[in-house]
């Protein structure tokens, strides 16, 4: 018996399907497959929505972790996160400075969009944070830790619990730091701030609730003055610090770098910095253990990030701000087993700080607002072979009295082009052959050949900035 | 009546003022240039040693030069005003260099305000303190040669106290953080 197929169509379940409809179905299915990675487990499974814990540290370099083969810094709990999740080997900030970068994490936007351009331009209450989106979606939310953005402390929308500090211009203190808890000042219950903030985070997590939670835990550590807790004050004594060859003990007090506050021998501060990282790692471990003991670790998206990098003598610099790799890279690790293929396999795709907010929303199955300029990293979590972004724009705005000219940079996977405002010569680096960025190609035949394309790319990426 | 010199005769303006000031300026400039650029020779081990020598040399010449220049000028017959001016040439030249350097990325108004930043102010304050010490050293030498009068008097002591107070407020109080925020508030008040 021959089967009859209507002209131009096919038969399926006794229903006539035209060719056009079939193409639509195929197209729709393909589109769904393409978009599937960006759909959250929550939306696919209905009611189940993940909790979110975002841990942000300050000035933690991307390579100062034992899972990055640092010569001596021990970070067993971050190593665990990387082993059970995905570490992004090429994570970059769009502005290497605390306040703009923090605002970018919160809003998913560049500094030129959210307006916190440096440590002097205030946060605008018109900015919408990812916490606000989570709150609208029925989450319990908390902001705990360093706010440190210019202007008055905001009454942050979409946050059930707002615990922060304002001392030392919002930088806080490592020891006995007074807190502002939902607008009221309270003394610190533990002397060391990283432990105190972790305690506050655990209290929030431990609260009775019907809803999932979204926690933004932002440490003062490991920012200057790089003070470890007393029991770790002798850690790494005597180890070979392996500071870069161009560095020496005094570089932090020349060429205006003293304003960074890193006064005294570089080695002294670097050793303390490394101790403070290990102290912070210990608190990350306490939080992970707590989630595990509650039986919710695998239901919780845990993200660890630093707000920017830090120079420890490279280019004879300390601090951050400059668009060189040491300052613009940051550690980024995401752990969420239900959405992670091949845990422990690192991602090489470029990730940006502005990607965090859309990624978290995506993981929770929430829509990503068009105002966000970053992209969800969920496809990368699901498949480490997907194509990532090819270039990104970096921007730095004048921040008196720090001795860094305003500039724009564009970074591709191979090259970096930096355009400074003022008298300073532009720079082009071939990152494949010159990873330490010591050989400026600008003005050389090779640089001249690269310049038109890099310049056009920068102009294209910078178009949205306006002027 | 001619003033007694106690073995310290008044020499010409160049010898009693400009030469000590110029020598310190050259030491500071050369040390600073070598400190900042030696690493480009790409000699890592020599560079560490060079940095260890030239860095502190530049630091001492700029921040503490008055402890040498001031008593030398005074011993050559310079007045207090002349010795003061000679001692301030190096720190002021350094501040001027810094102001010009930062004008690359700050407006001229901001660059001038930068001249009041902590390290630059400290250089001035420290040299004032060392001038106070230098004056007392000079008086002690005179006393050993028979001059009557007190070595320790309020003015040089005030200079030393001023320097110590500046050191405390600018560098030690909150490890420099408090002063920095005061300075920042000043910037915001003027330029924002």
XYZ file of C-alpha atoms in Angstrom:
659
model
C 0.000 0.000 0.000
C 1.387 3.268 -0.978
C 1.219 6.141 1.517
C -0.266 9.315 0.189
C 1.398 12.529 1.008
C -0.467 15.700 0.296
C 1.371 17.887 -2.118
C 3.819 20.173 -0.535
C 3.506 18.619 2.866
C 3.982 15.589 5.063
C 1.848 13.626 7.395
C 2.379 13.481 11.020
C 0.014 11.943 13.544
C -2.748 12.095 11.072
C -2.341 15.837 10.776
C -1.601 17.453 7.466
C 1.498 19.589 7.556
C 2.354 21.910 4.722
C 5.946 22.423 3.589
C 5.860 25.966 4.931
C 4.624 24.761 8.273
C 7.246 22.031 8.323
C 9.972 24.591 7.679
C 8.553 26.716 10.453
C 8.589 23.769 12.802
C 12.130 22.823 11.876
C 13.239 26.419 12.215
C 11.509 26.736 15.554
C 13.054 23.531 16.796
C 16.504 24.656 15.682
C 16.000 28.034 17.342
C 14.885 26.333 20.517
C 17.956 24.102 20.433
C 20.160 27.129 19.915
C 18.539 29.048 22.707
C 18.200 26.071 25.022
C 21.517 26.641 26.758
C 20.417 30.107 27.695
C 17.166 28.910 29.174
C 17.430 28.267 32.832
C 16.877 25.035 34.561
C 14.267 26.896 36.524
C 12.234 27.711 33.470
C 12.698 24.220 32.078
C 11.728 22.490 35.281
C 9.056 24.876 36.325
C 9.117 25.742 39.978
C 12.717 24.919 40.912
C 14.767 28.068 40.958
C 18.353 28.165 42.157
C 19.620 30.190 45.055
C 22.389 32.602 44.168
C 25.503 33.475 46.143
C 27.811 35.984 44.501
C 31.077 36.512 46.360
C 33.046 39.571 45.283
C 36.499 40.361 46.607
C 38.577 43.456 46.114
C 41.787 43.615 44.081
C 42.223 39.839 43.974
C 44.436 39.084 40.991
C 43.283 36.374 38.632
C 46.433 34.334 39.093
C 46.717 34.516 42.891
C 45.079 31.150 43.510
C 46.598 27.712 43.829
C 44.344 26.445 41.030
C 46.144 28.946 38.779
C 49.484 27.420 39.792
C 50.528 30.355 41.903
C 53.949 29.492 43.327
C 52.867 29.574 46.956
C 49.413 31.063 47.652
C 47.056 28.390 48.957
C 43.349 28.678 48.147
C 41.917 25.184 48.682
C 38.302 26.329 48.713
C 38.552 28.356 45.525
C 40.308 25.334 44.067
C 37.285 23.284 45.019
C 35.005 25.775 43.304
C 37.135 25.570 40.162
C 37.222 21.773 40.340
C 33.469 21.441 40.741
C 32.537 24.350 38.510
C 34.001 26.417 35.714
C 36.898 28.816 36.011
C 37.014 31.466 33.324
C 40.655 31.808 32.317
C 40.007 34.981 30.352
C 37.791 37.117 32.532
C 38.240 40.874 32.191
C 36.841 43.989 33.771
C 35.677 46.789 31.538
C 37.168 49.361 33.936
C 39.894 48.323 36.334
C 38.802 50.298 39.347
C 36.705 49.301 42.343
C 33.669 51.561 42.134
C 33.041 51.414 38.370
C 33.657 47.683 38.301
C 31.318 47.031 41.224
C 28.607 49.044 39.538
C 29.204 47.026 36.365
C 28.796 43.749 38.229
C 25.551 45.015 39.727
C 24.029 46.509 36.600
C 25.545 44.543 33.716
C 26.568 47.845 32.187
C 29.706 49.731 31.224
C 30.840 52.638 33.380
C 29.839 55.103 30.654
C 26.280 53.760 30.972
C 25.819 53.344 34.731
C 27.705 56.558 35.351
C 30.070 55.480 38.138
C 33.123 56.392 36.104
C 35.647 56.624 38.913
C 35.827 56.858 42.685
C 34.354 60.377 42.609
C 31.274 60.168 40.363
C 28.239 59.105 42.382
C 25.972 56.128 41.935
C 22.635 57.096 40.454
C 19.505 55.696 42.063
C 18.082 55.280 38.578
C 20.480 52.363 38.088
C 18.819 48.969 38.346
C 20.780 46.162 39.974
C 20.371 42.469 39.333
C 19.222 42.199 42.948
C 16.202 44.287 42.034
C 15.339 41.892 39.226
C 15.681 38.918 41.560
C 13.467 40.605 44.126
C 10.819 41.270 41.485
C 10.953 37.581 40.642
C 10.157 36.629 44.234
C 13.624 36.079 45.641
C 14.793 37.004 49.130
C 17.755 39.285 48.571
C 20.664 40.648 50.557
C 23.571 42.950 49.909
C 26.244 42.284 52.490
C 29.618 43.984 52.478
C 31.449 46.650 50.613
C 29.367 49.174 48.735
C 32.062 51.798 48.212
C 30.544 53.894 45.548
C 30.717 57.661 45.583
C 27.817 59.649 46.954
C 25.536 58.923 49.858
C 24.653 55.380 50.778
C 21.586 54.532 48.661
C 18.423 52.955 49.922
C 19.045 50.101 47.572
C 15.903 48.967 45.800
C 15.123 45.286 45.719
C 17.203 44.407 48.748
C 15.688 42.883 51.882
C 18.913 43.138 53.876
C 21.528 45.810 53.315
C 24.617 45.483 55.471
C 27.584 47.633 54.588
C 30.109 50.102 56.006
C 31.052 53.687 55.361
C 34.263 54.210 57.348
C 37.408 55.257 55.508
C 35.469 56.590 52.563
C 33.544 53.333 52.262
C 36.673 51.190 52.142
C 35.993 49.848 55.614
C 38.550 48.586 58.101
C 39.992 45.112 58.467
C 39.548 45.147 62.225
C 36.543 46.255 64.271
C 34.794 47.859 61.341
C 31.469 49.437 62.321
C 28.648 48.241 60.083
C 25.531 49.931 58.751
C 22.797 47.302 59.083
C 19.673 48.351 57.223
C 20.533 51.969 57.885
C 21.556 51.632 61.545
C 25.120 51.569 62.778
C 26.173 48.432 64.636
C 29.541 47.379 65.960
C 31.277 44.441 64.375
C 30.773 41.303 66.457
C 33.951 39.678 65.239
C 37.174 41.625 65.037
C 38.144 40.552 61.519
C 35.908 41.924 58.804
C 35.967 38.976 56.411
C 34.797 36.680 59.202
C 32.162 39.165 60.303
C 30.720 39.552 56.809
C 30.711 35.790 56.319
C 28.835 35.395 59.605
C 26.255 37.918 58.423
C 25.932 36.055 55.130
C 25.406 32.729 56.895
C 22.724 34.302 59.080
C 20.910 35.517 55.997
C 21.148 32.123 54.307
C 20.016 30.375 57.470
C 16.841 32.447 57.776
C 13.425 30.820 57.491
C 12.075 31.300 54.034
C 9.685 30.112 51.395
C 11.535 31.761 48.540
C 14.905 31.156 46.968
C 17.555 33.684 47.919
C 20.042 35.871 46.122
C 23.014 37.015 48.169
C 25.607 39.592 47.128
C 28.552 39.160 49.497
C 31.200 41.749 48.888
C 34.367 41.614 50.964
C 36.736 44.406 51.818
C 39.516 41.883 51.425
C 41.948 41.737 49.785
C 42.225 45.488 49.282
C 44.952 47.693 50.774
C 45.964 47.671 53.659
C 46.175 43.916 53.024
C 45.808 42.899 56.659
C 45.446 39.179 57.417
C 43.871 37.873 60.639
C 46.332 37.358 63.514
C 46.560 33.583 63.109
C 47.801 33.959 59.531
C 50.201 36.828 60.103
C 53.265 34.593 59.713
C 51.962 32.590 56.780
C 54.328 32.579 53.786
C 57.208 33.880 55.880
C 60.412 33.186 54.076
C 58.900 32.073 50.766
C 60.464 33.348 47.565
C 57.958 35.942 46.394
C 59.107 35.884 42.759
C 58.191 39.483 42.112
C 58.784 40.582 38.527
C 62.348 41.498 37.550
C 61.482 45.120 36.861
C 60.134 45.591 40.397
C 61.995 46.725 43.483
C 61.044 47.457 47.068
C 60.448 51.179 46.553
C 58.380 51.420 43.408
C 55.186 52.111 45.295
C 56.426 55.543 46.339
C 57.661 56.892 43.009
C 55.820 58.519 40.132
C 52.883 59.430 42.290
C 52.094 55.849 43.179
C 52.226 56.731 46.849
C 48.607 57.891 46.547
C 47.657 54.238 46.246
C 48.534 53.934 49.914
C 50.944 51.058 49.387
C 53.649 52.804 51.382
C 56.612 50.714 52.429
C 58.529 47.797 50.965
C 56.656 46.058 48.165
C 57.625 42.644 49.538
C 56.012 43.391 52.894
C 52.724 44.317 51.300
C 52.736 41.475 48.791
C 53.281 38.889 51.522
C 50.360 40.334 53.475
C 48.236 40.424 50.328
C 48.817 36.705 49.823
C 48.013 35.979 53.465
C 44.801 37.962 53.151
C 43.814 35.953 50.085
C 44.214 32.715 52.013
C 42.182 34.187 54.873
C 39.420 35.063 52.423
C 39.575 31.619 50.881
C 39.025 30.153 54.329
C 35.811 32.145 54.658
C 34.674 31.015 51.216
C 35.199 27.492 52.506
C 33.092 28.208 55.574
C 30.269 29.427 53.359
C 30.481 26.395 51.056
C 30.508 24.041 54.047
C 27.445 25.798 55.435
C 25.538 25.448 52.173
C 26.574 21.819 52.009
C 25.477 21.151 55.576
C 22.097 22.688 54.733
C 21.859 20.371 51.757
C 21.455 23.225 49.296
C 24.930 23.572 47.806
C 24.004 21.972 44.510
C 20.804 24.028 44.346
C 22.807 27.201 44.691
C 24.662 29.127 42.029
C 27.960 30.114 43.632
C 30.051 32.684 41.816
C 33.416 33.948 42.999
C 34.930 37.047 41.417
C 37.400 39.829 42.119
C 36.543 43.394 41.143
C 39.763 43.928 39.179
C 43.364 42.838 39.113
C 46.432 44.353 40.710
C 50.014 45.143 39.754
C 52.728 43.876 42.032
C 55.629 45.506 40.247
C 54.825 44.556 36.659
C 55.542 47.547 34.417
C 56.979 49.056 37.636
C 53.436 49.674 38.769
C 51.384 48.968 41.846
C 47.593 49.274 42.055
C 45.360 48.748 39.017
C 43.681 51.157 36.506
C 46.158 50.719 33.641
C 44.845 48.501 30.826
C 47.582 45.876 31.117
C 46.695 42.263 31.734
C 47.603 42.190 35.429
C 45.009 44.878 36.157
C 42.178 44.007 33.801
C 42.000 40.272 34.434
C 40.032 39.045 37.403
C 39.305 35.647 38.940
C 35.900 34.302 37.939
C 34.617 30.882 38.985
C 31.040 29.666 38.639
C 29.732 26.565 40.389
C 26.277 25.242 39.619
C 26.283 21.534 38.808
C 22.825 21.329 37.196
C 23.895 23.696 34.479
C 27.529 22.759 34.107
C 28.863 20.311 31.614
C 32.359 18.972 32.326
C 32.925 20.476 35.772
C 36.551 21.299 36.369
C 37.216 22.090 32.715
C 38.123 25.753 32.531
C 36.658 28.107 29.946
C 38.900 30.088 27.617
C 36.171 32.313 26.188
C 36.409 35.972 27.127
C 34.090 36.849 30.001
C 33.489 40.358 31.307
C 32.318 41.759 34.605
C 29.237 43.095 32.792
C 28.350 39.475 31.985
C 27.677 38.593 35.608
C 24.213 40.150 35.946
C 22.797 38.656 32.726
C 24.372 35.307 33.573
C 22.754 35.153 37.012
C 19.376 36.195 35.630
C 19.692 33.627 32.881
C 20.591 30.880 35.344
C 17.489 31.716 37.361
C 15.328 31.682 34.249
C 14.635 35.375 34.431
C 14.536 37.653 31.402
C 17.661 39.680 30.656
C 16.781 43.361 30.286
C 17.862 45.041 27.086
C 19.625 47.712 29.120
C 22.281 45.206 30.150
C 25.354 45.355 27.950
C 26.871 42.033 28.942
C 25.973 38.562 27.726
C 24.971 35.437 29.556
C 27.786 32.959 30.093
C 25.376 30.048 30.464
C 26.143 28.722 26.955
C 29.798 28.471 27.979
C 28.900 26.649 31.192
C 26.985 24.136 29.139
C 29.539 23.758 26.399
C 33.137 24.866 26.689
C 33.565 24.742 22.928
C 31.014 27.419 21.996
C 32.352 30.496 20.316
C 32.966 33.405 22.671
C 33.289 37.124 22.057
C 36.135 38.213 19.848
C 36.956 41.569 21.375
C 35.852 43.983 24.049
C 36.177 47.637 24.907
C 38.015 48.770 28.023
C 37.611 52.285 29.396
C 39.250 54.295 32.149
C 38.172 57.738 33.256
C 40.299 60.331 35.021
C 40.420 59.738 38.770
C 42.332 62.477 40.577
C 44.946 62.210 42.080
C 45.849 58.846 40.598
C 48.546 59.220 37.977
C 46.815 57.475 35.118
C 45.660 59.211 31.949
C 42.145 58.658 30.734
C 42.126 56.020 28.013
C 40.260 53.533 25.882
C 41.532 50.117 24.927
C 40.342 47.324 22.754
C 41.456 43.784 23.455
C 41.087 40.926 21.035
C 42.283 37.395 21.691
C 45.594 38.368 20.086
C 46.108 42.134 20.252
C 45.572 45.097 22.476
C 45.345 48.692 21.315
C 45.378 51.501 23.877
C 44.547 55.100 23.059
C 45.454 57.598 25.785
C 44.099 61.066 26.229
C 46.792 63.729 26.366
C 50.458 63.535 25.469
C 51.043 59.833 26.025
C 51.776 57.718 22.982
C 49.264 55.028 22.019
C 50.218 51.402 22.512
C 49.711 48.210 20.532
C 50.728 44.844 21.942
C 50.865 41.430 20.357
C 49.674 39.375 23.317
C 50.617 36.080 21.724
C 54.279 36.991 21.264
C 54.563 39.555 24.026
C 52.268 38.458 26.860
C 53.936 40.795 29.357
C 53.242 43.772 27.077
C 56.770 45.113 27.104
C 57.150 45.809 23.383
C 54.939 48.621 22.112
C 54.315 48.131 18.407
C 52.682 51.522 17.894
C 54.626 53.444 15.277
C 56.490 50.346 14.069
C 55.778 48.790 10.644
C 53.990 45.915 12.346
C 51.966 48.306 14.475
C 51.159 50.482 11.472
C 49.787 47.433 9.693
C 47.582 46.544 12.663
C 46.442 50.039 13.522
C 43.653 50.637 10.968
C 41.784 47.477 11.885
C 42.235 47.886 15.638
C 41.324 51.543 15.474
C 38.175 50.790 13.488
C 37.274 48.051 15.958
C 37.710 50.436 18.857
C 35.600 53.087 17.176
C 32.884 50.554 16.469
C 32.840 49.237 20.039
C 32.977 52.747 21.426
C 30.102 54.004 19.298
C 27.602 53.540 22.107
C 29.607 55.793 24.385
C 28.630 58.858 22.422
C 31.490 61.300 22.429
C 81.045 96.481 64.912
C 81.856 93.426 62.829
C 80.089 90.242 63.872
C 82.348 87.490 65.146
C 82.272 84.438 62.879
C 83.776 81.808 65.189
C 85.749 80.344 62.294
C 82.800 80.399 59.909
C 83.552 83.321 57.655
C 80.850 84.680 55.365
C 81.633 83.382 51.895
C 80.320 84.560 48.542
C 76.674 83.965 47.605
C 77.558 81.121 45.253
C 79.618 79.225 47.831
C 77.387 79.891 50.805
C 74.099 79.174 49.038
C 73.987 78.103 45.397
C 76.737 75.475 45.325
C 75.349 73.403 48.259
C 71.873 73.679 46.786
C 73.098 72.759 43.302
C 75.089 69.756 44.526
C 72.033 68.372 46.301
C 69.874 69.008 43.254
C 72.309 67.110 41.020
C 72.536 64.214 43.473
C 68.738 64.025 43.614
C 68.268 64.276 39.847
C 70.965 61.737 38.971
C 69.862 59.286 41.660
C 66.256 59.546 40.584
C 67.090 59.126 36.898
C 69.275 56.097 37.579
C 66.730 54.579 39.948
C 63.895 54.926 37.486
C 65.719 53.825 34.365
C 68.338 51.292 35.394
C 65.909 48.394 35.012
C 65.742 49.024 31.285
C 69.291 47.710 30.963
C 67.725 44.318 31.671
C 70.349 43.311 34.218
C 68.143 41.854 36.969
C 70.794 41.296 39.641
C 72.582 44.580 39.072
C 69.215 46.299 38.899
C 68.299 45.192 42.421
C 71.581 46.570 43.739
C 71.206 49.769 41.740
C 67.673 50.258 42.989
C 68.884 49.660 46.530
C 71.498 52.401 46.135
C 69.869 55.001 43.918
C 66.327 54.744 45.267
C 67.230 55.606 48.854
C 69.750 58.168 47.596
C 67.018 59.992 45.684
C 64.616 59.649 48.579
C 67.143 61.042 51.071
C 68.233 63.860 48.771
C 64.679 65.033 48.170
C 63.159 64.363 51.563
C 66.069 64.933 53.935
C 68.564 67.035 51.994
C 68.153 70.001 54.310
C 69.964 68.172 57.088
C 73.128 68.562 55.007
C 72.518 71.683 52.945
C 71.210 73.888 55.726
C 74.146 73.543 58.149
C 76.635 73.695 55.257
C 75.110 76.982 54.075
C 75.053 78.339 57.599
C 78.664 77.334 58.189
C 79.585 79.279 55.073
C 77.961 82.364 56.470
C 74.504 82.116 54.925
C 71.694 83.816 56.757
C 68.749 81.740 57.952
C 66.721 82.934 54.957
C 69.488 82.025 52.512
C 70.017 78.591 54.057
C 66.251 78.042 54.059
C 66.005 78.950 50.377
C 68.963 76.752 49.467
C 67.460 73.812 51.338
C 64.109 74.175 49.616
C 65.416 74.245 46.057
C 65.583 70.462 45.644
C 62.182 69.581 47.136
C 60.536 72.457 45.279
C 62.200 71.447 42.022
C 60.921 67.923 42.545
C 57.416 69.196 43.248
C 57.562 71.353 40.125
C 58.682 68.342 38.095
C 55.787 66.312 39.517
C 53.276 69.066 38.756
C 54.514 69.273 35.157
C 54.494 65.478 34.874
C 50.904 65.094 36.040
C 49.766 67.935 33.795
C 49.875 65.196 31.147
C 46.564 63.942 32.464
C 45.250 66.643 34.828
C 44.238 70.231 34.121
C 46.717 72.879 35.260
C 44.512 73.728 38.224
C 44.359 70.091 39.242
C 48.085 69.748 38.679
C 48.769 72.634 41.029
C 46.480 71.074 43.608
C 48.397 67.852 43.098
C 51.384 69.796 44.412
C 49.682 69.640 47.794
C 49.391 65.859 47.795
C 50.757 63.897 50.699
C 54.215 62.875 49.505
C 54.953 66.337 48.169
C 53.804 68.044 51.338
C 55.775 65.558 53.380
C 58.920 66.420 51.450
C 58.471 70.071 52.386
C 57.557 69.322 55.990
C 60.446 66.907 56.457
C 62.923 69.419 55.095
C 61.569 72.100 57.414
C 62.107 69.712 60.310
C 65.615 68.929 59.148
C 66.323 72.651 58.889
C 65.338 72.953 62.525
C 67.739 70.167 63.363
C 70.347 71.710 61.063
C 70.071 75.035 62.814
C 70.674 73.380 66.169
C 73.620 71.437 64.760
C 75.040 74.687 63.438
C 74.580 76.422 66.808
C 76.217 73.537 68.608
C 79.251 73.846 66.372
C 79.364 77.570 67.061
C 79.087 76.933 70.759
C 82.004 74.523 70.612
C 83.979 77.343 69.064
C 83.075 79.658 71.891
C 79.888 81.401 70.893
C 77.516 82.145 73.718
C 73.788 81.479 73.436
C 71.346 78.616 73.559
C 71.476 75.754 71.081
C 67.858 74.776 71.573
C 65.344 77.577 71.114
C 61.625 77.622 70.258
C 61.903 78.250 66.499
C 64.026 75.251 65.477
C 62.112 73.090 67.948
C 58.860 74.298 66.388
C 60.211 73.326 62.974
C 60.966 69.806 64.195
C 57.596 69.509 65.921
C 55.875 70.749 62.762
C 57.600 68.058 60.719
C 56.716 65.323 63.200
C 53.107 66.528 63.344
C 52.921 66.543 59.546
C 54.415 63.063 59.454
C 51.787 61.877 61.885
C 48.813 63.544 60.208
C 49.804 62.734 56.645
C 51.366 59.320 56.964
C 50.728 57.664 60.334
C 47.158 58.715 61.209
C 45.070 55.871 59.805
C 48.141 54.845 57.805
C 47.651 57.938 55.678
C 44.055 57.165 54.781
C 42.437 59.942 56.832
C 44.614 62.657 55.381
C 44.041 61.288 51.908
C 40.282 61.623 52.296
C 40.622 65.162 53.618
C 42.729 65.951 50.560
C 40.127 64.309 48.329
C 37.339 66.331 49.933
C 39.339 69.461 49.179
C 39.613 68.387 45.569
C 35.896 67.763 45.310
C 35.126 71.132 46.899
C 37.334 72.982 44.429
C 36.935 71.080 41.186
C 33.506 69.401 41.302
